[in-house]
Amino acid sequence: MIRFTPEQIAARCAQDIPDGAYVNLGIGMPTEVANHVPAGREVIYHSENGVLGFGTAPEPGTEDPDLINASKQYITMQPGGAFFHQADSFGMMRGGHIDISVLGAFQIAANGDLANWSTGSEIYPPAVGGAMDLAVGAKQLFVITRHTHKDGTPKLVERCSYPLTGASVVSRIYTDLAVIDITDNGFQVIEMHGENSLDEVQQLTGARLLPPA
Amino acid sequence: MIRFTPEQIAARCAQDIPDGAYVNLGIGMPTEVANHVPAGREVIYHSENGVLGFGTAPEPGTEDPDLINASKQYITMQPGGAFFHQADSFGMMRGGHIDISVLGAFQIAANGDLANWSTGSEIYPPAVGGAMDLAVGAKQLFVITRHTHKDGTPKLVERCSYPLTGASVVSRIYTDLAVIDITDNGFQVIEMHGENSLDEVQQLTGARLLPPA
Amino acid sequence: MVNKIVDSINEAIGPISDGATVMCGGFGSSGIAFNLLDALLEQGARELTIIANNAGVGETGVAKLLREHRVAKVICSYPRSPGSIWFERRYEERAIDLELVPQGTLAERIRAAGAGLGGFYTPTGYGTELAKGKRTEVIDGVGYVFERPLAADVALLKASQGDRWGNLVYHTTARNFNPIMATAATTVIAEVSEIVELGALDPESVVTPGIFLDRVIEVDQVFV
Amino acid sequence: MVNKIVDSINEAIGPISDGATVMCGGFGSSGIAFNLLDALLEQGARELTIIANNAGVGETGVAKLLREHRVAKVICSYPRSPGSIWFERRYEERAIDLELVPQGTLAERIRAAGAGLGGFYTPTGYGTELAKGKRTEVIDGVGYVFERPLAADVALLKASQGDRWGNLVYHTTARNFNPIMATAATTVIAEVSEIVELGALDPESVVTPGIFLDRVIEVDQVFV
């Protein structure tokens, strides 16, 4: 089977970020999406800690120690950027002003439920951060993830067993095997990478896949 | 009887504005209070339309047409002032950050109820503006008013007959006849102007006055 | 490329349907987008619901819309001002509906719509006529009124400077309702006295980030 | 004369009681008042409730308070970070209570306290574990969780510049929770890297008006 690398998944997702979009990229693999947006598109990035219009990582030695993104990485500003406080920042999310939020996932259910903040562990202290606000607020929520857990169990499932981040929130899923939309009828395959067949992908999926049109 | 002029009422009220107070002065007679605050006290004025730390009226010809107070009069800024939007401005009020609000009144009840926004007229369109927010939010609400309506009927009453601005909100009343606190026991006279007697003032008052201590 | 700057006032006002809800920035005569309001009059939409602090004075802005029978309803805190003759006339004629909202509640309802909240409890107006028919609740001994978010189809803003991303700064108390209305309408249009290059506005001082804006137009400011 | 500037860090932190609730500005390592947190440690108050986005990393700030057994409860959105060893240890020991709040809800609850609201409905967390035991309501087809305001006894802020009235500006993303916490505590204390003359800050650009501040102190900024 064709399995996209994380970079390839991010690059595929980046194709769907249109010119002029306001985009929030979650911690981890989603951050990689910014490196693959096609040339000529002007995308304005939002980070939950109160910034719009940030740019690439600073040259080593030029970091502003106060200026970071949600992943606590140093960033730079683009001309046209703006700072604001945390209540205004989350108002932007919840108020539907962010066009696209890209998040990772533990599980995605066929009805668009997302689980990505807690494995339900009793030992490990929980942390939610902005995940639930991001899940609920953006006009479109893209998930980028490997199709299965490391042990091969499906991440795309009929119903999430992990605690939910948000109910019926996901729009589209980019995995290492396929691009899949959430529809009223469940998981709708949009495209499969390389020569992957529906049967192959279906076997690694915990709920029914509708074939591409 | 000794009857204070509006200017004298405002001057008496101004004595009780302490150094360093954050003060919102309502439209009309309350605005006059600023002209009588004793020298040496630094008072920071708030106006509902999004400004703290404004100063006196501008010299004619130097007006900034955008820079006005709640009464729509041109103002100037003091060093240290700040602008903010209407939601933040009313957050300051409701959140209890304004030390003193000074308002006019149609009626004040012995339990601190205030009526100052509507006479209940069916003909005249109503307008409330910031009156209800000012009534509810400031740490102390001072009312400055003539003791009676022009026809001699009391403004200080057992229960307001006009529509309320706020329930149990008034702290102290400055009238042309006396200074009166709202207490758990009702109207408590703090001082009477000149040689006014309790009996004389009581006759012009619609609820029982407790004598000064 | 993101470019929210438009060249003509008619392009700025764009299509506005009959029956639309329109937020108008301003307090007194400060911070009102008079050019956009004139363009709205010319554009011709009728049966408008106007959300604003005041309801227009003289023959300007919202007063002109009222005079020309374009307004079905006004949602505001202080419609009656010296010179609000067209509001008063249409009100007396019962030609318009009025929803009177305490000013802080008006501001907070607009902010709530922009921030995606479902409603909030405010102490303002509790125990008064303006709370009649509304859900109330006593929480920890304080009485509150439940208020719902207030959104609009269009917001007409006045700012001092703007750039092609739609970032805005305001001048003194002309800020007033403009930044919160910027967050609460489907289409947000600002008239500015100056368009500046992207990057000319200090990111620390931008009051309205461009994310909220749809169109920006440079105009000669009008003061009345 | 209004003068909120104090000269010593001990005077700045002032008296803080055992059992006090303390808001700490910051996100990640940006915008944290490390000097004030050190002073709080030295001051000695115990059984503190800490309200912050994170729960400290390494041996700095809130982590030090946790290490020295000064903290009874943490209210935050993201306590677990690389290096949050003292939080994790105290959590595993069940020596502290944790109230986990989605970050936007945390911010909004703080703002609601500062703005005098009795609570609000947010869509965030609806249908999740973090809404368990909370009042929920479906309004116009959207599910919301009812959230209450969150206030504190003390707020410890970091800003870049301040004046004697307590006006503050921040530097880049060090702004984060600081301006909203400024509105929501009984006593509000800011460390700044520079005290400036009254009037030096542009009134258009002041982020936290001095009305919210009690004490301001100039410090050497600490970055970790």
PDB file of N, CA, C and O in Angstrom, chain B residues 160-213:
ATOM      1  N   CYS B 160     -40.743  54.065  44.262  1.00  0.00           N
ATOM      2  CA  CYS B 160     -40.769  54.833  43.013  1.00  0.00           C
ATOM      3  C   CYS B 160     -42.042  54.519  42.223  1.00  0.00           C
ATOM      4  O   CYS B 160     -42.413  53.352  42.080  1.00  0.00           O
ATOM      5  N   SER B 161     -42.682  55.568  41.702  1.00  0.00           N
ATOM      6  CA  SER B 161     -43.823  55.349  40.807  1.00  0.00           C
ATOM      7  C   SER B 161     -43.377  55.359  39.346  1.00  0.00           C
ATOM      8  O   SER B 161     -44.045  54.798  38.487  1.00  0.00           O
ATOM      9  N   TYR B 162     -42.251  55.987  39.054  1.00  0.00           N
ATOM     10  CA  TYR B 162     -41.691  55.959  37.693  1.00  0.00           C
ATOM     11  C   TYR B 162     -40.978  54.622  37.465  1.00  0.00           C
ATOM     12  O   TYR B 162     -40.537  53.981  38.424  1.00  0.00           O
ATOM     13  N   PRO B 163     -40.787  54.248  36.226  1.00  0.00           N
ATOM     14  CA  PRO B 163     -40.069  52.993  35.941  1.00  0.00           C
ATOM     15  C   PRO B 163     -38.637  53.046  36.505  1.00  0.00           C
ATOM     16  O   PRO B 163     -37.959  54.071  36.394  1.00  0.00           O
ATOM     17  N   LEU B 164     -38.212  51.954  37.101  1.00  0.00           N
ATOM     18  CA  LEU B 164     -36.899  51.916  37.749  1.00  0.00           C
ATOM     19  C   LEU B 164     -35.748  51.919  36.736  1.00  0.00           C
ATOM     20  O   LEU B 164     -35.831  51.328  35.666  1.00  0.00           O
ATOM     21  N   THR B 165     -34.656  52.545  37.169  1.00  0.00           N
ATOM     22  CA  THR B 165     -33.377  52.422  36.473  1.00  0.00           C
ATOM     23  C   THR B 165     -32.590  51.258  37.071  1.00  0.00           C
ATOM     24  O   THR B 165     -31.906  50.516  36.376  1.00  0.00           O
ATOM     25  N   GLY B 166     -32.678  51.144  38.399  1.00  0.00           N
ATOM     26  CA  GLY B 166     -32.028  50.046  39.095  1.00  0.00           C
ATOM     27  C   GLY B 166     -32.635  49.896  40.474  1.00  0.00           C
ATOM     28  O   GLY B 166     -33.153  50.859  41.040  1.00  0.00           O
ATOM     29  N   ALA B 167     -32.569  48.698  41.012  1.00  0.00           N
ATOM     30  CA  ALA B 167     -33.154  48.392  42.313  1.00  0.00           C
ATOM     31  C   ALA B 167     -32.053  48.397  43.380  1.00  0.00           C
ATOM     32  O   ALA B 167     -31.022  47.747  43.207  1.00  0.00           O
ATOM     33  N   SER B 168     -32.276  49.154  44.448  1.00  0.00           N
ATOM     34  CA  SER B 168     -31.334  49.201  45.590  1.00  0.00           C
ATOM     35  C   SER B 168     -29.918  49.528  45.135  1.00  0.00           C
ATOM     36  O   SER B 168     -28.982  48.775  45.377  1.00  0.00           O
ATOM     37  N   VAL B 169     -29.779  50.626  44.452  1.00  0.00           N
ATOM     38  CA  VAL B 169     -28.484  50.977  43.872  1.00  0.00           C
ATOM     39  C   VAL B 169     -27.876  52.256  44.445  1.00  0.00           C
ATOM     40  O   VAL B 169     -26.660  52.429  44.416  1.00  0.00           O
ATOM     41  N   VAL B 170     -28.700  53.174  44.984  1.00  0.00           N
ATOM     42  CA  VAL B 170     -28.190  54.487  45.411  1.00  0.00           C
ATOM     43  C   VAL B 170     -27.487  54.378  46.770  1.00  0.00           C
ATOM     44  O   VAL B 170     -27.968  53.706  47.676  1.00  0.00           O
ATOM     45  N   SER B 171     -26.337  55.046  46.891  1.00  0.00           N
ATOM     46  CA  SER B 171     -25.623  55.120  48.167  1.00  0.00           C
ATOM     47  C   SER B 171     -25.962  56.411  48.911  1.00  0.00           C
ATOM     48  O   SER B 171     -26.215  56.389  50.103  1.00  0.00           O
ATOM     49  N   ARG B 172     -25.900  57.525  48.216  1.00  0.00           N
ATOM     50  CA  ARG B 172     -26.022  58.831  48.867  1.00  0.00           C
ATOM     51  C   ARG B 172     -26.707  59.814  47.927  1.00  0.00           C
ATOM     52  O   ARG B 172     -26.547  59.718  46.718  1.00  0.00           O
ATOM     53  N   ILE B 173     -27.464  60.719  48.528  1.00  0.00           N
ATOM     54  CA  ILE B 173     -28.213  61.710  47.756  1.00  0.00           C
ATOM     55  C   ILE B 173     -27.804  63.113  48.207  1.00  0.00           C
ATOM     56  O   ILE B 173     -27.794  63.403  49.409  1.00  0.00           O
ATOM     57  N   TYR B 174     -27.456  63.953  47.249  1.00  0.00           N
ATOM     58  CA  TYR B 174     -27.162  65.352  47.509  1.00  0.00           C
ATOM     59  C   TYR B 174     -28.300  66.175  46.923  1.00  0.00           C
ATOM     60  O   TYR B 174     -28.491  66.184  45.705  1.00  0.00           O
ATOM     61  N   THR B 175     -29.067  66.831  47.786  1.00  0.00           N
ATOM     62  CA  THR B 175     -30.157  67.665  47.268  1.00  0.00           C
ATOM     63  C   THR B 175     -29.880  69.129  47.620  1.00  0.00           C
ATOM     64  O   THR B 175     -28.879  69.448  48.271  1.00  0.00           O
ATOM     65  N   ASP B 176     -30.785  69.990  47.212  1.00  0.00           N
ATOM     66  CA  ASP B 176     -30.634  71.409  47.546  1.00  0.00           C
ATOM     67  C   ASP B 176     -30.900  71.669  49.024  1.00  0.00           C
ATOM     68  O   ASP B 176     -30.601  72.756  49.522  1.00  0.00           O
ATOM     69  N   LEU B 177     -31.423  70.657  49.739  1.00  0.00           N
ATOM     70  CA  LEU B 177     -31.748  70.853  51.155  1.00  0.00           C
ATOM     71  C   LEU B 177     -30.840  70.074  52.109  1.00  0.00           C
ATOM     72  O   LEU B 177     -30.670  70.489  53.263  1.00  0.00           O
ATOM     73  N   ALA B 178     -30.306  68.950  51.666  1.00  0.00           N
ATOM     74  CA  ALA B 178     -29.613  68.068  52.620  1.00  0.00           C
ATOM     75  C   ALA B 178     -28.740  67.051  51.885  1.00  0.00           C
ATOM     76  O   ALA B 178     -28.811  66.926  50.665  1.00  0.00           O
ATOM     77  N   VAL B 179     -27.927  66.374  52.693  1.00  0.00           N
ATOM     78  CA  VAL B 179     -27.190  65.201  52.207  1.00  0.00           C
ATOM     79  C   VAL B 179     -27.745  63.992  52.950  1.00  0.00           C
ATOM     80  O   VAL B 179     -27.854  64.016  54.188  1.00  0.00           O
ATOM     81  N   ILE B 180     -28.136  62.980  52.222  1.00  0.00           N
ATOM     82  CA  ILE B 180     -28.894  61.864  52.805  1.00  0.00           C
ATOM     83  C   ILE B 180     -28.310  60.550  52.315  1.00  0.00           C
ATOM     84  O   ILE B 180     -28.096  60.361  51.109  1.00  0.00           O
ATOM     85  N   ASP B 181     -28.032  59.641  53.238  1.00  0.00           N
ATOM     86  CA  ASP B 181     -27.560  58.300  52.865  1.00  0.00           C
ATOM     87  C   ASP B 181     -28.734  57.328  52.794  1.00  0.00           C
ATOM     88  O   ASP B 181     -29.719  57.473  53.522  1.00  0.00           O
ATOM     89  N   ILE B 182     -28.572  56.331  51.934  1.00  0.00           N
ATOM     90  CA  ILE B 182     -29.499  55.196  51.950  1.00  0.00           C
ATOM     91  C   ILE B 182     -28.917  54.169  52.916  1.00  0.00           C
ATOM     92  O   ILE B 182     -27.762  53.740  52.758  1.00  0.00           O
ATOM     93  N   THR B 183     -29.709  53.798  53.920  1.00  0.00           N
ATOM     94  CA  THR B 183     -29.264  52.787  54.876  1.00  0.00           C
ATOM     95  C   THR B 183     -30.292  51.666  54.930  1.00  0.00           C
ATOM     96  O   THR B 183     -31.360  51.762  54.315  1.00  0.00           O
ATOM     97  N   ASP B 184     -29.961  50.633  55.667  1.00  0.00           N
ATOM     98  CA  ASP B 184     -30.915  49.531  55.837  1.00  0.00           C
ATOM     99  C   ASP B 184     -32.221  50.021  56.449  1.00  0.00           C
ATOM    100  O   ASP B 184     -33.277  49.404  56.262  1.00  0.00           O
ATOM    101  N   ASN B 185     -32.140  51.136  57.171  1.00  0.00           N
ATOM    102  CA  ASN B 185     -33.341  51.684  57.799  1.00  0.00           C
ATOM    103  C   ASN B 185     -33.997  52.776  56.969  1.00  0.00           C
ATOM    104  O   ASN B 185     -34.918  53.431  57.425  1.00  0.00           O
ATOM    105  N   GLY B 186     -33.474  53.031  55.794  1.00  0.00           N
ATOM    106  CA  GLY B 186     -34.080  54.033  54.922  1.00  0.00           C
ATOM    107  C   GLY B 186     -33.218  55.277  54.805  1.00  0.00           C
ATOM    108  O   GLY B 186     -31.985  55.207  54.921  1.00  0.00           O
ATOM    109  N   PHE B 187     -33.884  56.423  54.589  1.00  0.00           N
ATOM    110  CA  PHE B 187     -33.170  57.694  54.389  1.00  0.00           C
ATOM    111  C   PHE B 187     -32.550  58.192  55.699  1.00  0.00           C
ATOM    112  O   PHE B 187     -33.263  58.505  56.650  1.00  0.00           O
ATOM    113  N   GLN B 188     -31.253  58.288  55.731  1.00  0.00           N
ATOM    114  CA  GLN B 188     -30.523  58.756  56.911  1.00  0.00           C
ATOM    115  C   GLN B 188     -29.915  60.115  56.583  1.00  0.00           C
ATOM    116  O   GLN B 188     -29.021  60.197  55.739  1.00  0.00           O
ATOM    117  N   VAL B 189     -30.407  61.170  57.238  1.00  0.00           N
ATOM    118  CA  VAL B 189     -29.843  62.495  56.978  1.00  0.00           C
ATOM    119  C   VAL B 189     -28.421  62.561  57.530  1.00  0.00           C
ATOM    120  O   VAL B 189     -28.170  62.189  58.682  1.00  0.00           O
ATOM    121  N   ILE B 190     -27.499  62.997  56.689  1.00  0.00           N
ATOM    122  CA  ILE B 190     -26.097  63.151  57.098  1.00  0.00           C
ATOM    123  C   ILE B 190     -25.845  64.586  57.525  1.00  0.00           C
ATOM    124  O   ILE B 190     -25.231  64.848  58.550  1.00  0.00           O
ATOM    125  N   GLU B 191     -26.352  65.521  56.743  1.00  0.00           N
ATOM    126  CA  GLU B 191     -26.256  66.931  57.124  1.00  0.00           C
ATOM    127  C   GLU B 191     -27.363  67.696  56.438  1.00  0.00           C
ATOM    128  O   GLU B 191     -27.850  67.293  55.375  1.00  0.00           O
ATOM    129  N   MET B 192     -27.775  68.776  57.098  1.00  0.00           N
ATOM    130  CA  MET B 192     -28.755  69.652  56.456  1.00  0.00           C
ATOM    131  C   MET B 192     -28.070  70.959  56.126  1.00  0.00           C
ATOM    132  O   MET B 192     -27.210  71.426  56.867  1.00  0.00           O
ATOM    133  N   HIS B 193     -28.432  71.551  54.982  1.00  0.00           N
ATOM    134  CA  HIS B 193     -27.776  72.781  54.563  1.00  0.00           C
ATOM    135  C   HIS B 193     -28.251  73.923  55.447  1.00  0.00           C
ATOM    136  O   HIS B 193     -29.451  74.033  55.753  1.00  0.00           O
ATOM    137  N   GLY B 194     -27.315  74.810  55.835  1.00  0.00           N
ATOM    138  CA  GLY B 194     -27.656  76.006  56.603  1.00  0.00           C
ATOM    139  C   GLY B 194     -28.436  75.651  57.845  1.00  0.00           C
ATOM    140  O   GLY B 194     -28.073  74.739  58.587  1.00  0.00           O
ATOM    141  N   GLU B 195     -29.562  76.338  58.058  1.00  0.00           N
ATOM    142  CA  GLU B 195     -30.323  76.140  59.282  1.00  0.00           C
ATOM    143  C   GLU B 195     -31.585  75.322  59.021  1.00  0.00           C
ATOM    144  O   GLU B 195     -32.517  75.358  59.847  1.00  0.00           O
ATOM    145  N   ASN B 196     -31.635  74.650  57.899  1.00  0.00           N
ATOM    146  CA  ASN B 196     -32.817  73.821  57.628  1.00  0.00           C
ATOM    147  C   ASN B 196     -33.046  72.849  58.786  1.00  0.00           C
ATOM    148  O   ASN B 196     -32.098  72.280  59.321  1.00  0.00           O
ATOM    149  N   SER B 197     -34.302  72.685  59.149  1.00  0.00           N
ATOM    150  CA  SER B 197     -34.620  71.760  60.243  1.00  0.00           C
ATOM    151  C   SER B 197     -35.119  70.437  59.659  1.00  0.00           C
ATOM    152  O   SER B 197     -35.606  70.393  58.526  1.00  0.00           O
ATOM    153  N   LEU B 198     -34.997  69.396  60.460  1.00  0.00           N
ATOM    154  CA  LEU B 198     -35.454  68.083  60.016  1.00  0.00           C
ATOM    155  C   LEU B 198     -36.935  68.131  59.627  1.00  0.00           C
ATOM    156  O   LEU B 198     -37.347  67.556  58.627  1.00  0.00           O
ATOM    157  N   ASP B 199     -37.744  68.851  60.430  1.00  0.00           N
ATOM    158  CA  ASP B 199     -39.180  68.938  60.155  1.00  0.00           C
ATOM    159  C   ASP B 199     -39.452  69.559  58.793  1.00  0.00           C
ATOM    160  O   ASP B 199     -40.272  69.065  58.022  1.00  0.00           O
ATOM    161  N   GLU B 200     -38.747  70.655  58.521  1.00  0.00           N
ATOM    162  CA  GLU B 200     -38.948  71.333  57.235  1.00  0.00           C
ATOM    163  C   GLU B 200     -38.611  70.395  56.066  1.00  0.00           C
ATOM    164  O   GLU B 200     -39.352  70.309  55.093  1.00  0.00           O
ATOM    165  N   VAL B 201     -37.448  69.726  56.178  1.00  0.00           N
ATOM    166  CA  VAL B 201     -37.016  68.852  55.088  1.00  0.00           C
ATOM    167  C   VAL B 201     -37.943  67.636  54.990  1.00  0.00           C
ATOM    168  O   VAL B 201     -38.308  67.190  53.895  1.00  0.00           O
ATOM    169  N   GLN B 202     -38.369  67.135  56.165  1.00  0.00           N
ATOM    170  CA  GLN B 202     -39.273  65.978  56.184  1.00  0.00           C
ATOM    171  C   GLN B 202     -40.563  66.276  55.419  1.00  0.00           C
ATOM    172  O   GLN B 202     -41.075  65.416  54.701  1.00  0.00           O
ATOM    173  N   GLN B 203     -41.073  67.481  55.564  1.00  0.00           N
ATOM    174  CA  GLN B 203     -42.333  67.845  54.905  1.00  0.00           C
ATOM    175  C   GLN B 203     -42.235  67.794  53.387  1.00  0.00           C
ATOM    176  O   GLN B 203     -43.242  67.640  52.708  1.00  0.00           O
ATOM    177  N   LEU B 204     -41.017  67.932  52.878  1.00  0.00           N
ATOM    178  CA  LEU B 204     -40.813  67.904  51.425  1.00  0.00           C
ATOM    179  C   LEU B 204     -40.310  66.540  50.957  1.00  0.00           C
ATOM    180  O   LEU B 204     -39.837  66.399  49.829  1.00  0.00           O
ATOM    181  N   THR B 205     -40.402  65.552  51.836  1.00  0.00           N
ATOM    182  CA  THR B 205     -39.861  64.225  51.552  1.00  0.00           C
ATOM    183  C   THR B 205     -40.982  63.201  51.651  1.00  0.00           C
ATOM    184  O   THR B 205     -41.816  63.300  52.560  1.00  0.00           O
ATOM    185  N   GLY B 206     -41.004  62.243  50.752  1.00  0.00           N
ATOM    186  CA  GLY B 206     -42.108  61.287  50.678  1.00  0.00           C
ATOM    187  C   GLY B 206     -41.914  60.035  51.516  1.00  0.00           C
ATOM    188  O   GLY B 206     -42.693  59.082  51.397  1.00  0.00           O
ATOM    189  N   ALA B 207     -40.865  60.005  52.338  1.00  0.00           N
ATOM    190  CA  ALA B 207     -40.658  58.854  53.222  1.00  0.00           C
ATOM    191  C   ALA B 207     -39.949  59.378  54.469  1.00  0.00           C
ATOM    192  O   ALA B 207     -39.411  60.490  54.476  1.00  0.00           O
ATOM    193  N   ARG B 208     -39.921  58.551  55.501  1.00  0.00           N
ATOM    194  CA  ARG B 208     -39.389  59.007  56.778  1.00  0.00           C
ATOM    195  C   ARG B 208     -37.886  59.290  56.674  1.00  0.00           C
ATOM    196  O   ARG B 208     -37.132  58.514  56.086  1.00  0.00           O
ATOM    197  N   LEU B 209     -37.455  60.412  57.249  1.00  0.00           N
ATOM    198  CA  LEU B 209     -36.035  60.749  57.337  1.00  0.00           C
ATOM    199  C   LEU B 209     -35.537  60.425  58.735  1.00  0.00           C
ATOM    200  O   LEU B 209     -36.165  60.819  59.733  1.00  0.00           O
ATOM    201  N   LEU B 210     -34.419  59.731  58.824  1.00  0.00           N
ATOM    202  CA  LEU B 210     -33.792  59.492  60.129  1.00  0.00           C
ATOM    203  C   LEU B 210     -32.897  60.688  60.430  1.00  0.00           C
ATOM    204  O   LEU B 210     -32.163  61.153  59.553  1.00  0.00           O
ATOM    205  N   PRO B 211     -32.966  61.209  61.649  1.00  0.00           N
ATOM    206  CA  PRO B 211     -32.204  62.426  61.976  1.00  0.00           C
ATOM    207  C   PRO B 211     -30.704  62.147  61.954  1.00  0.00           C
ATOM    208  O   PRO B 211     -30.276  61.016  62.182  1.00  0.00           O
ATOM    209  N   PRO B 212     -29.903  63.214  61.720  1.00  0.00           N
ATOM    210  CA  PRO B 212     -28.450  63.018  61.726  1.00  0.00           C
ATOM    211  C   PRO B 212     -27.972  62.565  63.095  1.00  0.00           C
ATOM    212  O   PRO B 212     -28.597  62.899  64.113  1.00  0.00           O
ATOM    213  N   ALA B 213     -26.923  61.801  63.112  1.00  0.00           N
ATOM    214  CA  ALA B 213     -26.415  61.238  64.376  1.00  0.00           C
ATOM    215  C   ALA B 213     -25.924  62.348  65.301  1.00  0.00           C
ATOM    216  O   ALA B 213     -25.458  63.375  64.838  1.00  0.00           O
TER     217      ALA B 213
END
